[in-house]
PDB file of C-alpha atoms in Angstrom:
ATOM      1  CA  MET U 904       0.000   0.000   0.000  1.00  0.00           C
ATOM      2  CA  GLY U 905       2.921   2.300   0.702  1.00  0.00           C
ATOM      3  CA  GLN U 906       1.278   5.101   2.655  1.00  0.00           C
ATOM      4  CA  TYR U 907       0.472   5.985   6.240  1.00  0.00           C
ATOM      5  CA  LEU U 908      -2.954   5.341   7.715  1.00  0.00           C
ATOM      6  CA  CYS U 909      -4.053   7.683  10.502  1.00  0.00           C
ATOM      7  CA  LEU U 910      -6.658   6.727  13.106  1.00  0.00           C
ATOM      8  CA  ASP U 911      -8.825   9.119  15.081  1.00  0.00           C
ATOM      9  CA  ARG U 912     -11.762   8.673  17.466  1.00  0.00           C
ATOM     10  CA  GLY U 913     -14.459   9.070  14.805  1.00  0.00           C
ATOM     11  CA  HIS U 914     -18.166   9.743  15.375  1.00  0.00           C
ATOM     12  CA  ALA U 915     -21.113   7.541  16.340  1.00  0.00           C
ATOM     13  CA  ALA U 916     -23.280   8.799  13.446  1.00  0.00           C
ATOM     14  CA  PRO U 917     -24.091   8.027  10.750  1.00  0.00           C
ATOM     15  CA  LEU U 918     -23.859   4.246  10.976  1.00  0.00           C
ATOM     16  CA  GLY U 919     -21.803   2.459   8.355  1.00  0.00           C
ATOM     17  CA  ALA U 920     -18.756   3.671   6.422  1.00  0.00           C
ATOM     18  CA  THR U 921     -19.000   7.334   5.427  1.00  0.00           C
ATOM     19  CA  GLN U 922     -16.492   9.399   3.444  1.00  0.00           C
ATOM     20  CA  VAL U 923     -15.984  12.711   5.303  1.00  0.00           C
ATOM     21  CA  ARG U 924     -13.506  15.114   3.706  1.00  0.00           C
ATOM     22  CA  ASP U 925     -10.108  13.422   4.051  1.00  0.00           C
ATOM     23  CA  HIS U 926     -11.143  10.351   6.051  1.00  0.00           C
ATOM     24  CA  VAL U 927     -13.653   7.521   6.286  1.00  0.00           C
ATOM     25  CA  ASN U 928     -15.755   7.332   9.458  1.00  0.00           C
ATOM     26  CA  PHE U 929     -16.780   3.815  10.496  1.00  0.00           C
ATOM     27  CA  ALA U 930     -19.669   3.384  12.955  1.00  0.00           C
ATOM     28  CA  ILE U 931     -21.380   0.118  13.868  1.00  0.00           C
ATOM     29  CA  PHE U 932     -23.999  -0.833  16.427  1.00  0.00           C
ATOM     30  CA  SER U 933     -23.449  -3.769  18.735  1.00  0.00           C
ATOM     31  CA  GLN U 934     -25.271  -4.295  21.988  1.00  0.00           C
ATOM     32  CA  HIS U 935     -23.080  -7.250  23.024  1.00  0.00           C
ATOM     33  CA  ALA U 936     -19.616  -6.755  21.489  1.00  0.00           C
ATOM     34  CA  THR U 937     -16.719  -6.710  23.908  1.00  0.00           C
ATOM     35  CA  ASP U 938     -14.058  -6.128  21.235  1.00  0.00           C
ATOM     36  CA  VAL U 939     -14.125  -4.668  17.727  1.00  0.00           C
ATOM     37  CA  TRP U 940     -11.421  -4.712  15.054  1.00  0.00           C
ATOM     38  CA  LEU U 941     -11.236  -2.720  11.839  1.00  0.00           C
ATOM     39  CA  GLY U 942      -9.633  -4.773   9.076  1.00  0.00           C
ATOM     40  CA  ILE U 943      -8.230  -3.050   5.969  1.00  0.00           C
ATOM     41  CA  PHE U 944      -8.079  -5.253   2.864  1.00  0.00           C
ATOM     42  CA  GLU U 945      -6.508  -4.598  -0.511  1.00  0.00           C
ATOM     43  CA  PRO U 946      -8.798  -5.593  -3.430  1.00  0.00           C
ATOM     44  CA  GLY U 947      -8.840  -9.377  -3.846  1.00  0.00           C
ATOM     45  CA  ALA U 948      -6.840 -10.048  -0.672  1.00  0.00           C
ATOM     46  CA  LEU U 949      -7.949 -12.736   1.761  1.00  0.00           C
ATOM     47  CA  GLU U 950      -5.799 -11.449   4.613  1.00  0.00           C
ATOM     48  CA  PRO U 951      -5.972  -7.876   5.907  1.00  0.00           C
ATOM     49  CA  TYR U 952      -3.222  -5.423   5.024  1.00  0.00           C
ATOM     50  CA  SER U 953      -3.677  -3.960   8.497  1.00  0.00           C
ATOM     51  CA  GLU U 954      -5.959  -4.449  11.507  1.00  0.00           C
ATOM     52  CA  PHE U 955      -6.767  -2.075  14.333  1.00  0.00           C
ATOM     53  CA  LYS U 956      -8.326  -3.091  17.635  1.00  0.00           C
ATOM     54  CA  LEU U 957     -10.695  -0.365  18.824  1.00  0.00           C
ATOM     55  CA  ASN U 958     -10.394   0.928  22.369  1.00  0.00           C
ATOM     56  CA  PRO U 959     -13.792   0.727  24.134  1.00  0.00           C
ATOM     57  CA  GLU U 960     -13.011   3.814  26.225  1.00  0.00           C
ATOM     58  CA  TRP U 961     -12.076   5.912  23.169  1.00  0.00           C
ATOM     59  CA  ASN U 962     -13.974   4.319  20.255  1.00  0.00           C
ATOM     60  CA  ARG U 963     -17.352   3.498  21.797  1.00  0.00           C
ATOM     61  CA  THR U 964     -20.325   5.705  22.607  1.00  0.00           C
ATOM     62  CA  GLY U 965     -23.104   3.658  24.201  1.00  0.00           C
ATOM     63  CA  ASN U 966     -23.653   0.700  21.850  1.00  0.00           C
ATOM     64  CA  ILE U 967     -21.962   2.399  18.868  1.00  0.00           C
ATOM     65  CA  TRP U 968     -18.336   1.596  18.032  1.00  0.00           C
ATOM     66  CA  HIS U 969     -16.652   4.223  15.848  1.00  0.00           C
ATOM     67  CA  VAL U 970     -13.299   5.170  14.348  1.00  0.00           C
ATOM     68  CA  ALA U 971     -12.085   7.545  11.625  1.00  0.00           C
ATOM     69  CA  LEU U 972      -9.348   6.433   9.243  1.00  0.00           C
ATOM     70  CA  ALA U 973      -7.432   8.792   6.943  1.00  0.00           C
ATOM     71  CA  GLY U 974      -5.045   7.769   4.185  1.00  0.00           C
ATOM     72  CA  LEU U 975      -7.192   5.104   2.504  1.00  0.00           C
ATOM     73  CA  PRO U 976      -6.957   4.874  -1.290  1.00  0.00           C
ATOM     74  CA  VAL U 977     -10.373   5.351  -2.894  1.00  0.00           C
ATOM     75  CA  ASP U 978     -10.398   1.858  -4.434  1.00  0.00           C
ATOM     76  CA  LEU U 979      -9.505   0.071  -1.194  1.00  0.00           C
ATOM     77  CA  ARG U 980     -12.037  -2.315   0.299  1.00  0.00           C
ATOM     78  CA  GLN U 981     -12.790  -1.786   3.988  1.00  0.00           C
ATOM     79  CA  ALA U 982     -14.150  -4.383   6.360  1.00  0.00           C
ATOM     80  CA  ILE U 983     -15.256  -4.224   9.947  1.00  0.00           C
ATOM     81  CA  GLN U 984     -14.906  -7.348  12.000  1.00  0.00           C
ATOM     82  CA  LYS U 985     -16.341  -7.617  15.476  1.00  0.00           C
ATOM     83  CA  THR U 986     -16.324 -10.153  18.289  1.00  0.00           C
ATOM     84  CA  ALA U 987     -19.379 -10.471  20.499  1.00  0.00           C
ATOM     85  CA  LEU U 988     -20.046 -12.111  23.843  1.00  0.00           C
ATOM     86  CA  ASP U 989     -22.654 -14.289  22.143  1.00  0.00           C
ATOM     87  CA  ALA U 990     -21.290 -15.228  18.711  1.00  0.00           C
ATOM     88  CA  ALA U 991     -24.627 -16.775  17.754  1.00  0.00           C
ATOM     89  CA  VAL U 992     -26.324 -13.394  18.208  1.00  0.00           C
ATOM     90  CA  GLU U 993     -23.693 -11.022  16.824  1.00  0.00           C
ATOM     91  CA  GLY U 994     -21.359 -12.861  14.436  1.00  0.00           C
ATOM     92  CA  ALA U 995     -19.358 -10.607  12.129  1.00  0.00           C
ATOM     93  CA  ALA U 996     -20.263  -7.565  10.059  1.00  0.00           C
ATOM     94  CA  SER U 997     -18.538  -6.113   7.049  1.00  0.00           C
ATOM     95  CA  VAL U 998     -18.792  -2.973   5.015  1.00  0.00           C
ATOM     96  CA  VAL U 999     -17.788  -3.266   1.362  1.00  0.00           C
TER      97      VAL U 999
END
């Protein structure tokens, strides 16, 4: 990829992946998640180029997990992967 990715706290709204000026804001709802990771994938890749574990004290507002990421190429595929207390209820979510 060859460039720096910069993380910031992000915002709880709107839900999903939203392009905002120079960054993408990611926000997902999970009532039961104890940990959330943001995985960055290059097109066609099966393994993430980079993964970031979100800090619940910094990247969570109520039941909304959020993070802003700057430095993503426009054609890069983003995916959000989360772990829940009850995997049968939550599973995993992705944004493509």
